XYZ file of C-alpha atoms in Angstrom:
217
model
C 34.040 10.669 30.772
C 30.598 10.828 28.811
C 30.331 12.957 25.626
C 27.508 14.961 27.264
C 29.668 15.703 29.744
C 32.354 16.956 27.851
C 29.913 18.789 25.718
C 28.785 21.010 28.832
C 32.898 21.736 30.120
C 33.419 22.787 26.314
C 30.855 25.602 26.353
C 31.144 26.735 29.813
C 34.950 27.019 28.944
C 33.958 28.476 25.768
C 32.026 31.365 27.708
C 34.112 31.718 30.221
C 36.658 32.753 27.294
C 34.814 34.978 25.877
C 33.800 37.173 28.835
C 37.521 37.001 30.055
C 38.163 38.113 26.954
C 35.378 40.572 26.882
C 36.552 42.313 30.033
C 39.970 42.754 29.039
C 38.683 44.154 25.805
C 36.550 47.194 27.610
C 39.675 47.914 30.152
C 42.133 48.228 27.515
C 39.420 50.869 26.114
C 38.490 52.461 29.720
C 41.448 51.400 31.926
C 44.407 50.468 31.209
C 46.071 49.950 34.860
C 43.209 47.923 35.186
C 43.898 45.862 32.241
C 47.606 45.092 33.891
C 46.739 44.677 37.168
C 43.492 41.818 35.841
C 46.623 40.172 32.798
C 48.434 39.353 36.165
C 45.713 38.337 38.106
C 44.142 35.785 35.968
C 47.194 34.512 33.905
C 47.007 30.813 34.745
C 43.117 30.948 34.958
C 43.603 31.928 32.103
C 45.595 29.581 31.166
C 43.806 27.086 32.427
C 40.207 27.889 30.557
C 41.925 27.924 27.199
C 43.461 24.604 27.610
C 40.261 23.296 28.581
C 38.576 24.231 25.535
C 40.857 23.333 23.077
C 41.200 19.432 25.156
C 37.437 19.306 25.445
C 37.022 20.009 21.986
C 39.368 18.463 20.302
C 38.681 14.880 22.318
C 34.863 15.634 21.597
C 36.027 14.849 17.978
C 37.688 12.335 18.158
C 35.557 10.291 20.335
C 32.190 11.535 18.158
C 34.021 10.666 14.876
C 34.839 12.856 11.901
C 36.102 16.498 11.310
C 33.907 18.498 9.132
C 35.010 22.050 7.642
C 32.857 23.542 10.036
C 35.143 22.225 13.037
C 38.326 23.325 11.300
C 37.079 27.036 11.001
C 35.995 27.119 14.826
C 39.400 25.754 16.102
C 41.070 28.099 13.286
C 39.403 30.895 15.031
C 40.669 29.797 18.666
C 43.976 28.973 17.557
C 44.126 32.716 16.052
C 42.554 34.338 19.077
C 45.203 33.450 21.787
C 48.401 34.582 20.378
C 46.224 37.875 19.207
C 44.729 38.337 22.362
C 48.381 38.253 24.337
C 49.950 40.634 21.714
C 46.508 42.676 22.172
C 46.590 42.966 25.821
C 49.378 42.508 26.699
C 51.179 45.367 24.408
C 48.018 47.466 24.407
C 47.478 46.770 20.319
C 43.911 47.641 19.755
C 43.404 45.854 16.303
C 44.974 42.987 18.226
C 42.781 42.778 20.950
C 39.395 43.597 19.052
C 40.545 40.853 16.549
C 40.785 38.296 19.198
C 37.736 39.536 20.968
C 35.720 38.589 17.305
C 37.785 35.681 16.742
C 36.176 34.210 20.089
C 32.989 35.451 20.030
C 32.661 33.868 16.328
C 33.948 30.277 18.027
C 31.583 30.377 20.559
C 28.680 31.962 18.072
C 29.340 28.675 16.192
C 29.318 26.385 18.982
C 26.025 27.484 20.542
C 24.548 27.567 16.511
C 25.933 23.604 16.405
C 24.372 22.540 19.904
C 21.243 23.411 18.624
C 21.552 21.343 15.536
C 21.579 17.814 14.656
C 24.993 16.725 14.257
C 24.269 14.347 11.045
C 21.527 14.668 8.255
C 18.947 11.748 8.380
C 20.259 9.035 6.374
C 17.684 6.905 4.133
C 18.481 2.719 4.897
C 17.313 0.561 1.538
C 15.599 -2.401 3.298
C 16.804 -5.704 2.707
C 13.895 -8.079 2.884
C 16.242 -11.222 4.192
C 16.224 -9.795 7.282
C 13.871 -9.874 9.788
C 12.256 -6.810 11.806
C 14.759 -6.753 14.556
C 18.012 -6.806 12.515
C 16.290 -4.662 10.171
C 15.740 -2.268 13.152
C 19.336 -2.817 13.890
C 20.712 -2.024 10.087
C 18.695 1.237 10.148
C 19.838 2.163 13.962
C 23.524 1.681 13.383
C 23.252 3.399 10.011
C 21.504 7.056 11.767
C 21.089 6.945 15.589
C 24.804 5.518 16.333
C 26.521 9.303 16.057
C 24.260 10.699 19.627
C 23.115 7.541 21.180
C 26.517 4.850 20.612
C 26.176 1.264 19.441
C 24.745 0.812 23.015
C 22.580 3.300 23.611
C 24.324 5.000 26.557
C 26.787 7.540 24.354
C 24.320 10.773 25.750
C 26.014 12.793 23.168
C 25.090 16.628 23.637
C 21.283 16.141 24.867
C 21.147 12.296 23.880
C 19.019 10.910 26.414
C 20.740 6.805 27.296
C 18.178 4.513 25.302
C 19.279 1.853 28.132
C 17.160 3.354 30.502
C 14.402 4.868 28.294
C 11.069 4.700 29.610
C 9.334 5.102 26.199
C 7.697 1.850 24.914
C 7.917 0.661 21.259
C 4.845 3.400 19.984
C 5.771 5.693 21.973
C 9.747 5.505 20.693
C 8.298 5.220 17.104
C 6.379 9.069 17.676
C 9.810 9.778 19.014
C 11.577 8.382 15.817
C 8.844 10.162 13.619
C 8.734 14.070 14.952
C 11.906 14.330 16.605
C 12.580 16.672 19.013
C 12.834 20.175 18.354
C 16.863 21.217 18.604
C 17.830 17.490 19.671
C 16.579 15.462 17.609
C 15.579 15.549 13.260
C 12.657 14.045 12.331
C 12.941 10.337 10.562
C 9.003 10.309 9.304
C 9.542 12.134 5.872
C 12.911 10.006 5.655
C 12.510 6.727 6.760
C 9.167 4.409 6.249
C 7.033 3.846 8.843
C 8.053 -0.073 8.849
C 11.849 1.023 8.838
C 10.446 3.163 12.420
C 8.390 0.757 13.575
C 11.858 -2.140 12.933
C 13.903 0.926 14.941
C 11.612 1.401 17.951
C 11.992 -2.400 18.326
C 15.561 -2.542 18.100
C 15.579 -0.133 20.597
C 14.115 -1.567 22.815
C 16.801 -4.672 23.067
C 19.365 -2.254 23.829
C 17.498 -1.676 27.164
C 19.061 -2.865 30.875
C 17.154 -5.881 31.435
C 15.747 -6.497 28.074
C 15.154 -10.262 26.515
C 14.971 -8.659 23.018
C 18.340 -10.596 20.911
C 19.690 -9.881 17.721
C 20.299 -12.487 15.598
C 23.916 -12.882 15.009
């Protein structure tokens, strides 16, 4: 299963949480037979949506690589929510259930605040003049682009389009490389030189289907 994929189960889950949650929050407020009659009704959907997002998340981490603080708070935050949210709805405790209700709604704050966000800060690559353009390209690649696009191209994380089947030529990848793309993608121009863009956009392209482009081993 691709990252991307995973990426859009998490945050469907993730909403899907919170208005559950949500819901059950206004009938313990408004209507409490309600409230019973809904805990019954959606117990193993329940059940069900919660598992998914804690799997989905916690497998999007380990197949994208590191845990950062910021991923420790959000599952902090889930892992708090549940057992608050069945003492809170399930025994009527309001501080319970609005605690949960802000727990989740904090989780998924985050996650929507992180999909709009590179992942990793651009990384500067010293050049190493033994090399030539294409394993410089390669060096530079592996070093910043390897987190959202994979070794091969076709890892799609979160937006990541799969470089295997880009239709961008070499200038047209190096613009790409330079500006970025608003919410996707930071900007390597201010970071990187434009001969370190330039060796990129070439590596690139070897890493498309079809391609005659070789690195050196």
């Amino acid at each position: 299963m691709s990252s991307a994929l995973l990426a859009k189960i998490h945050f469907i889950s993730a909403l899907l949480f919170l208005i559950l949650y949500l819901v059950k929050l206004i009938l313990l407020f408004t209507n409490k037979k309600a409230l019973q009659s809904m805990t019954a009704v959606t117990k193993v959907p329940e059940m069900i949506i919660s598992t998914l997002f804690l799997v989905t998340g916690v497998w999007l981490l380990v197949i994208l690589g590191g845990i950062k603080l910021f991923h420790i708070i959000k599952l902090v935050f889930v892992f708090l929510a549940i057992p608050l949210g069945v003492i809170g709805f399930k025994k009527q405790r309001y501080a319970a259930a609005i605690l949960s209700v802000l727990f989740i709604v904090l989780a998924y704050g985050m996650a929507e605040m992180s999909k709009n966000k590179p992942f990793l800060p651009a990384k500067v690559v010293m050049n190493n003049d033994d090399g030539s353009p294409l394993a410089q390209g390669a060096k530079v690649y592996h070093a910043n682009c390897v987190f959202c696009h994979g070794t091969d191209g076709k890892k799609m994380y979160r937006t990541a389009p799969d470089l295997s089947t880009s239709s961008l030529d070499a200038l047209s990848m190096q613009g790409m490389i330079t500006d970025g793309s608003k919410g996707k993608m930071p900007a390597y121009g201010k970071v990187l030189s434009a001969e370190e863009i330039a060796q990129v956009a070439l590596y690139v392209q070897s890493l498309k289907t079809g391609s005659n482009i070789q690195v050196n081993p």
